[in-house]
PDB file of C-alpha atoms in Angstrom:
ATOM      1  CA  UNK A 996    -135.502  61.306  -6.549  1.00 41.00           C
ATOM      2  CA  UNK A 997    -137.168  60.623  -3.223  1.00 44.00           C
ATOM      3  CA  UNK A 998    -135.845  63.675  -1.651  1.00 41.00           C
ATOM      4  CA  UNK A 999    -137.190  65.199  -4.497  1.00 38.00           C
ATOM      5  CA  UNK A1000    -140.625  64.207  -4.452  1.00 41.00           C
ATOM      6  CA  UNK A1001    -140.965  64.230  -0.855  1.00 42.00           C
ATOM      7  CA  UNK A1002    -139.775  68.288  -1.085  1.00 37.00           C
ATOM      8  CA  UNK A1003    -142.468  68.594  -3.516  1.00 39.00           C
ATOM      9  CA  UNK A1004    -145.322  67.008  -1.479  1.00 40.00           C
ATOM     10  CA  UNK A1005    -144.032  69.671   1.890  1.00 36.00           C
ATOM     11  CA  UNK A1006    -144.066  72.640  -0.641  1.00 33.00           C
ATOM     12  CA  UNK A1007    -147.299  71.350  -2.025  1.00 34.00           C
ATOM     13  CA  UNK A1008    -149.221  70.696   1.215  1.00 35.00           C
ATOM     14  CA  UNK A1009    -147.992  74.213   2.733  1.00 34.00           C
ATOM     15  CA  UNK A1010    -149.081  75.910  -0.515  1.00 35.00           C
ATOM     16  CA  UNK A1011    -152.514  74.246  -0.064  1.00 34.00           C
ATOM     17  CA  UNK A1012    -153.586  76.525   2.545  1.00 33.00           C
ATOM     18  CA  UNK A1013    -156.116  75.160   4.976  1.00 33.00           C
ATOM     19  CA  UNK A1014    -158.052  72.701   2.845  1.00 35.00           C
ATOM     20  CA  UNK A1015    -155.911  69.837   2.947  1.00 33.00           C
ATOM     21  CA  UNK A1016    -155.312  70.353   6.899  1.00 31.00           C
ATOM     22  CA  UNK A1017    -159.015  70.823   7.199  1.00 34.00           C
ATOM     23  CA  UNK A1018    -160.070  68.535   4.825  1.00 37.00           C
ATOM     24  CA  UNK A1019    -158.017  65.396   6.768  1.00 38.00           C
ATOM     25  CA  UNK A1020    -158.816  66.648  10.201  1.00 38.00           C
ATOM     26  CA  UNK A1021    -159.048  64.553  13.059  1.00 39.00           C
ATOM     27  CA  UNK A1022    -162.452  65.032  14.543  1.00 38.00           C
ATOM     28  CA  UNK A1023    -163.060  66.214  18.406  1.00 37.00           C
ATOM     29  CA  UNK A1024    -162.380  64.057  21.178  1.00 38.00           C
ATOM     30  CA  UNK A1025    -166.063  62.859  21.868  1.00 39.00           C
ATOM     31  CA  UNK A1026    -165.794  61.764  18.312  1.00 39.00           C
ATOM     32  CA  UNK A1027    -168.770  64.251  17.366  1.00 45.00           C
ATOM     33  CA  UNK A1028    -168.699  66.645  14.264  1.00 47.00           C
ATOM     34  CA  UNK A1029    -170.136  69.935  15.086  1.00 47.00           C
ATOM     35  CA  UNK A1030    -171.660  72.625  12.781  1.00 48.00           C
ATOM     36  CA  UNK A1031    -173.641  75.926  13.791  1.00 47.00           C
ATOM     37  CA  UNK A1032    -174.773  77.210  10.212  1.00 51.00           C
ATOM     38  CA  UNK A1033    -175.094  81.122  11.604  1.00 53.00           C
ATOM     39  CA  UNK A1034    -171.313  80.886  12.871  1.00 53.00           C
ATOM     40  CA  UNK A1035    -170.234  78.339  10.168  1.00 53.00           C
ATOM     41  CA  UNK A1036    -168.630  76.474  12.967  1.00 49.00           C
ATOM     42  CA  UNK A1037    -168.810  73.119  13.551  1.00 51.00           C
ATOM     43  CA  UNK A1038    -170.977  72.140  16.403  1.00 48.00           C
ATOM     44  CA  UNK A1039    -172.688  69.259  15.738  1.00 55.00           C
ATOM     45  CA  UNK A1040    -174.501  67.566  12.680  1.00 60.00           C
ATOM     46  CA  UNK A1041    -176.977  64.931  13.517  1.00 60.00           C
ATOM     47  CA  UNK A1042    -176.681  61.270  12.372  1.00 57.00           C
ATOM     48  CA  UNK A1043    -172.703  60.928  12.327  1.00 62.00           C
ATOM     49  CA  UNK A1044    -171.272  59.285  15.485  1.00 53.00           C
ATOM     50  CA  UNK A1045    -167.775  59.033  14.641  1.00 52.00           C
ATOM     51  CA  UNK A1046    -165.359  61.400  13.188  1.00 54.00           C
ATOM     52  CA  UNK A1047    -163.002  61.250   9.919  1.00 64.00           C
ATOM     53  CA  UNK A1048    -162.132  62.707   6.738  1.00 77.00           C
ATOM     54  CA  UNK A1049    -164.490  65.058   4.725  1.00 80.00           C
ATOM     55  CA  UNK A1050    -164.888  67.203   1.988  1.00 86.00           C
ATOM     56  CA  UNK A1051    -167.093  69.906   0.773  1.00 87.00           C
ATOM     57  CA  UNK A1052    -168.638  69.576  -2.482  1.00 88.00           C
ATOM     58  CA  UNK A1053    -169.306  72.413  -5.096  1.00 86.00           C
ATOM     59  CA  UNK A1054    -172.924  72.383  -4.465  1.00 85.00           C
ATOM     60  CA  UNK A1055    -172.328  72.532  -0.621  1.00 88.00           C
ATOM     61  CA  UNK A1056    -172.609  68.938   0.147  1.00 91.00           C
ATOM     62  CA  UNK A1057    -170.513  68.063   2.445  1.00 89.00           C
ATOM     63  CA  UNK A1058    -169.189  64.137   2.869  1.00 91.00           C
ATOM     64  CA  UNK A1059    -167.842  62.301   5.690  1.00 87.00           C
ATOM     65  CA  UNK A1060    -165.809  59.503   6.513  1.00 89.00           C
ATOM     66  CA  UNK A1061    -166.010  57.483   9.455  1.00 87.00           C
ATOM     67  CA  UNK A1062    -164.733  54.260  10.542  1.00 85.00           C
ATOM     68  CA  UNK A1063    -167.785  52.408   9.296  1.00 87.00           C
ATOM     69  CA  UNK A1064    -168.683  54.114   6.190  1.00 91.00           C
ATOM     70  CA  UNK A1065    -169.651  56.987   4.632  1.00 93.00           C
ATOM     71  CA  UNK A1066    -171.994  59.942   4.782  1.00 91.00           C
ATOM     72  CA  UNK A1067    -173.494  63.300   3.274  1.00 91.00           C
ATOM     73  CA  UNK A1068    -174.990  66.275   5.013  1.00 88.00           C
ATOM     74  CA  UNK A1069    -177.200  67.752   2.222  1.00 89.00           C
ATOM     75  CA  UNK A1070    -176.893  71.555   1.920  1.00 88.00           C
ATOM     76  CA  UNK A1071    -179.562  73.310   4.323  1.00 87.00           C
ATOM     77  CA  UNK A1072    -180.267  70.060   6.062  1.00 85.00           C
ATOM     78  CA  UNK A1073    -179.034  69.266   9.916  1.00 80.00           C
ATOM     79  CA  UNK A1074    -178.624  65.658  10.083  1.00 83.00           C
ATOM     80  CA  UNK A1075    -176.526  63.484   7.804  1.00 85.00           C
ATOM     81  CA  UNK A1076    -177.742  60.443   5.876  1.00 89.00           C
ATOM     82  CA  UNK A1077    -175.459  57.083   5.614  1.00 91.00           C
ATOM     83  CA  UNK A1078    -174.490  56.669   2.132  1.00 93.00           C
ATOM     84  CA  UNK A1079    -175.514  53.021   0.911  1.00 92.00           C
ATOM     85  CA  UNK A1080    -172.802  50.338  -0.288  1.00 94.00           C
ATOM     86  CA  UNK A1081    -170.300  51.899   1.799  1.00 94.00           C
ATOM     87  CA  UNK A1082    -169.630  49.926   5.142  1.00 92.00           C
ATOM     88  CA  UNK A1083    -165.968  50.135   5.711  1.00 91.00           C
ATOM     89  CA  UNK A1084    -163.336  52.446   7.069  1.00 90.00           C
ATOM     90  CA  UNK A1085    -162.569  55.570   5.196  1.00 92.00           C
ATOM     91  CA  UNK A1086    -159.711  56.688   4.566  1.00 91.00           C
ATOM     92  CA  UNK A1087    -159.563  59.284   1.872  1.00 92.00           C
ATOM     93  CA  UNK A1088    -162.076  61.483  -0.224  1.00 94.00           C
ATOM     94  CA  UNK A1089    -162.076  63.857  -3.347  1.00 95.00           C
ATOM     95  CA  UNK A1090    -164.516  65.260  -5.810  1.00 95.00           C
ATOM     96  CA  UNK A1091    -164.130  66.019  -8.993  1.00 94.00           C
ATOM     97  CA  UNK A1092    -165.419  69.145 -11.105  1.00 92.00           C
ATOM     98  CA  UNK A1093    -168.644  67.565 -11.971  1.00 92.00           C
ATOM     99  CA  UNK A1094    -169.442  66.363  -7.973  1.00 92.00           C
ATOM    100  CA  UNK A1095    -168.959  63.472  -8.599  1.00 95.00           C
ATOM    101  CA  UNK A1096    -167.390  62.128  -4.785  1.00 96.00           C
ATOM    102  CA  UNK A1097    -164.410  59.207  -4.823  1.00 96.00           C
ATOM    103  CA  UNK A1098    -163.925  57.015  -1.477  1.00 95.00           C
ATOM    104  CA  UNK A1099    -160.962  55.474  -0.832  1.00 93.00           C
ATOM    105  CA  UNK A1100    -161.925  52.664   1.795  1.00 92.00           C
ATOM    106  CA  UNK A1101    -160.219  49.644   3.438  1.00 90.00           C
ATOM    107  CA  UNK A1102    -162.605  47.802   1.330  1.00 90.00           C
ATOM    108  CA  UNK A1103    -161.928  49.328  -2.386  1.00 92.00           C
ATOM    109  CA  UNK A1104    -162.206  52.833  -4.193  1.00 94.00           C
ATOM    110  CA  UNK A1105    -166.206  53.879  -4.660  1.00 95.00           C
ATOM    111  CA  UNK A1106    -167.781  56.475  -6.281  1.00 96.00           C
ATOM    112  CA  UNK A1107    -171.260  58.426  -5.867  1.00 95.00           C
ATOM    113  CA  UNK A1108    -172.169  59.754  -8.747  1.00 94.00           C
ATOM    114  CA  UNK A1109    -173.271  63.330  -9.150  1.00 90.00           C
ATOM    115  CA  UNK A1110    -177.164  63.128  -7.641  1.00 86.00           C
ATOM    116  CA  UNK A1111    -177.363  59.994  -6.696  1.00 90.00           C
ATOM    117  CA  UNK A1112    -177.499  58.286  -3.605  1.00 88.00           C
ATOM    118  CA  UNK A1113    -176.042  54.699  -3.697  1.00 94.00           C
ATOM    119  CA  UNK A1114    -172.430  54.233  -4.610  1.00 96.00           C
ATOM    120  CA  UNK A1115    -171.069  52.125  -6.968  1.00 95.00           C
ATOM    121  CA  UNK A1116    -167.432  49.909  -6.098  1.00 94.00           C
ATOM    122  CA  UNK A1117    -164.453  50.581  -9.106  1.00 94.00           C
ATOM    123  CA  UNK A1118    -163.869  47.074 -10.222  1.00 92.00           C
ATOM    124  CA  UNK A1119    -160.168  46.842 -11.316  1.00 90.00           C
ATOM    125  CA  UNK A1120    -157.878  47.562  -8.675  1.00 87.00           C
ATOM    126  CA  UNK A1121    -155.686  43.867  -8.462  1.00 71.00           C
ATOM    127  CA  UNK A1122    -153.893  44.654  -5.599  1.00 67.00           C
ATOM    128  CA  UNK A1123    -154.694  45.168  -1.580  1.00 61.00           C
ATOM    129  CA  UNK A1124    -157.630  46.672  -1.709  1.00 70.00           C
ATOM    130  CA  UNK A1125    -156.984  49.426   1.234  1.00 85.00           C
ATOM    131  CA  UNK A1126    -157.193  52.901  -1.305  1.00 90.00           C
ATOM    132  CA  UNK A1127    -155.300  54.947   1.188  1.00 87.00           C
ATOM    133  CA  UNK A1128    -155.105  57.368  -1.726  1.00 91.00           C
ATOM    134  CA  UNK A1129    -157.345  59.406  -4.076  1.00 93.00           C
ATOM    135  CA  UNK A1130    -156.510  62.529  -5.955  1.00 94.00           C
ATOM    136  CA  UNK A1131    -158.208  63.742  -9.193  1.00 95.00           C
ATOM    137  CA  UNK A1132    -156.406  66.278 -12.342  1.00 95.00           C
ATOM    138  CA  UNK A1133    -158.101  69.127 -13.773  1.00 94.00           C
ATOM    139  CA  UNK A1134    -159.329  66.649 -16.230  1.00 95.00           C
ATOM    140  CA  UNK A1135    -161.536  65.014 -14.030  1.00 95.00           C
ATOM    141  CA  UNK A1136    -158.475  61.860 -14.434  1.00 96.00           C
ATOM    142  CA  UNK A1137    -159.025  59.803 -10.817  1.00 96.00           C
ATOM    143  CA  UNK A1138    -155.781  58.500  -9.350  1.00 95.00           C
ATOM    144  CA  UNK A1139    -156.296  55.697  -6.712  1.00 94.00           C
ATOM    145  CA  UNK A1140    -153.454  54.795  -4.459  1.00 91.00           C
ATOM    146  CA  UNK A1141    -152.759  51.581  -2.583  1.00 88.00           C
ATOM    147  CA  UNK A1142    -150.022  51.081  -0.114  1.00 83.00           C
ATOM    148  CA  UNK A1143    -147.915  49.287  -3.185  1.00 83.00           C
ATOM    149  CA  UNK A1144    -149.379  50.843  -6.444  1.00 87.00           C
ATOM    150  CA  UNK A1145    -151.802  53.543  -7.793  1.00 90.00           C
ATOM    151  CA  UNK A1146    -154.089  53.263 -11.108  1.00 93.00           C
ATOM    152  CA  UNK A1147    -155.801  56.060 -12.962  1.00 94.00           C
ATOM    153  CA  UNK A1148    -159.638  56.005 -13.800  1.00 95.00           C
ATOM    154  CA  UNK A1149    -159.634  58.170 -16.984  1.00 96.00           C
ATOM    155  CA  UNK A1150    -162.305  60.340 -17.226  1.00 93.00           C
ATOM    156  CA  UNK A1151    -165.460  58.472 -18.707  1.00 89.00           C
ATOM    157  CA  UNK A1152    -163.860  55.397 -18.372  1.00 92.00           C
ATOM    158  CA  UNK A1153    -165.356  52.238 -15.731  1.00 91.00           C
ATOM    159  CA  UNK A1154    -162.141  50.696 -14.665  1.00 93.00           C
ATOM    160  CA  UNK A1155    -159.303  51.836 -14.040  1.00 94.00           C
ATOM    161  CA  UNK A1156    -155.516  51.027 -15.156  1.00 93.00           C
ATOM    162  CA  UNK A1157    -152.628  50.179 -13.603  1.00 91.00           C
ATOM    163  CA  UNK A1158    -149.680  53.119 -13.723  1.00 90.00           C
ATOM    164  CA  UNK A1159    -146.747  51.158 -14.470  1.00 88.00           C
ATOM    165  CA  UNK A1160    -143.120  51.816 -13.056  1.00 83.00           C
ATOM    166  CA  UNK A1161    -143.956  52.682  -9.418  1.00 79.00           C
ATOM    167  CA  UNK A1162    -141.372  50.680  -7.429  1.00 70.00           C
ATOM    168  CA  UNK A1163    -141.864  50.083  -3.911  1.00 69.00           C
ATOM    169  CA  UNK A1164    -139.264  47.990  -1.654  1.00 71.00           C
ATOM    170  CA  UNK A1165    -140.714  46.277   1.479  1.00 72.00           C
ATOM    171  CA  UNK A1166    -139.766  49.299   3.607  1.00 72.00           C
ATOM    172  CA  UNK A1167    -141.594  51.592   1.452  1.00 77.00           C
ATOM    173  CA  UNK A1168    -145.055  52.620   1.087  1.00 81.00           C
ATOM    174  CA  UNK A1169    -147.023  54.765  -1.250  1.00 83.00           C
ATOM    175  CA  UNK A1170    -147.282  57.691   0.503  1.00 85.00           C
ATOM    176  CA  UNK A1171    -149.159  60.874  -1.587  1.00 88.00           C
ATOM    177  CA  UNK A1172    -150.047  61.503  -4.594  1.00 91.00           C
ATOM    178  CA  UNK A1173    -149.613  65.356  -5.867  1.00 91.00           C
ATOM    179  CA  UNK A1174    -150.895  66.753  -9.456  1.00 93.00           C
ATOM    180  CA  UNK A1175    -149.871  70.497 -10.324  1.00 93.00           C
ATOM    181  CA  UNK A1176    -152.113  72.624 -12.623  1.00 91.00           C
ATOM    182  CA  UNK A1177    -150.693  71.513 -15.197  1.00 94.00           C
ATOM    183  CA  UNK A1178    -151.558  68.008 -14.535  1.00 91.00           C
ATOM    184  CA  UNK A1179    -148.190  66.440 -13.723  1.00 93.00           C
ATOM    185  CA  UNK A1180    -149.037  63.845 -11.359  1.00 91.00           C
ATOM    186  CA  UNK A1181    -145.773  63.040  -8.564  1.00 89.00           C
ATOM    187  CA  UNK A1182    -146.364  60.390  -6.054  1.00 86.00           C
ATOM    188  CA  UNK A1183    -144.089  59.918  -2.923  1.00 86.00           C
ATOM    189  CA  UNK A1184    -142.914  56.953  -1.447  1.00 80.00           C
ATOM    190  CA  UNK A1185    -141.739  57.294   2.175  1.00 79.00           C
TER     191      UNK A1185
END
């Protein structure tokens, strides 16, 4: 079974094309993100210092994660603006369909809520609380992964649940967690 999953997450993340790669890339050396908006290149965007994960939202936001929180370059703007309540590492972020942005931090899961500027920490996680992990369905269902466990946020809901039946031995780590367009959720221990 873990040969099979772990097939699925390689055919998965080559079928992603360039987002995922993208999405998780390391940033330059000198630990600056760049961005010329003629060129769409990334030169350099005022305010962030250090270099991480980062996604684009559908309204051309784009988020950051750096080792001491979070940030958002607002569409048409040039320098990035810390986003409040987040002060720890990131390690992982996603949006869902409505732009509403997930963090997965070494301090908890958070999410900023479509047009608002202070995020809010998902109570409900028991576990270690470094979210390594965050993917969301085409149902706007959040999945949260720990290094041990993952829990779903239903859509609407505050807190999220436990997904039962993930076994982990002390070797093993959660590793990725894949959902298909059909909403079948596989995660992969390694």
């Amino acid at each position: 079974m873990k040969k099979l999953l772990g097939l699925l997450g390689t055919i998965t993340i080559a079928g992603s094309g360039m987002l995922g790669i993208v999405g998780n890339a390391p940033a330059p050396a000198k630990n600056e993100i760049n961005y010329q908006k003629e060129d769409k290149i990334f030169k350099k965007i005022n305010g962030v210092d250090l270099g991480g994960s980062f996604r684009i939202a559908n309204n051309q936001n784009i988020y950051f994660g750096t080792s001491h929180g979070a940030y958002v370059l607002k569409r048409g703007e040039t320098t990035a603006n810390k986003i409040d309540e987040i002060t720890s590492k990131v390690y992982s972020i996603i949006v869902d369909g409505k732009d509403n942005v997930y963090f997965g931090t070494e301090n908890g899961a958070y999410i900023l809520k479509q047009k608002e500027t202070i995020a809010t920490k998902i109570n409900g996680i028991t576990d270690n609380h470094h979210i390594h992990l965050i993917a969301v369905d085409n149902s706007d269902n959040v999945y949260i992964g720990t290094r041990k466990n993952a829990f779903i946020l239903k859509q609407g809901t505050i807190i999220p649940s436990k997904i039962n039946g993930i076994n982990t031995d002390d070797n093993e780590n959660l590793a990725q967690i894949v959902i298909d367009f059909d909403n079948n959720v596989f995660l992969e221990h390694m």
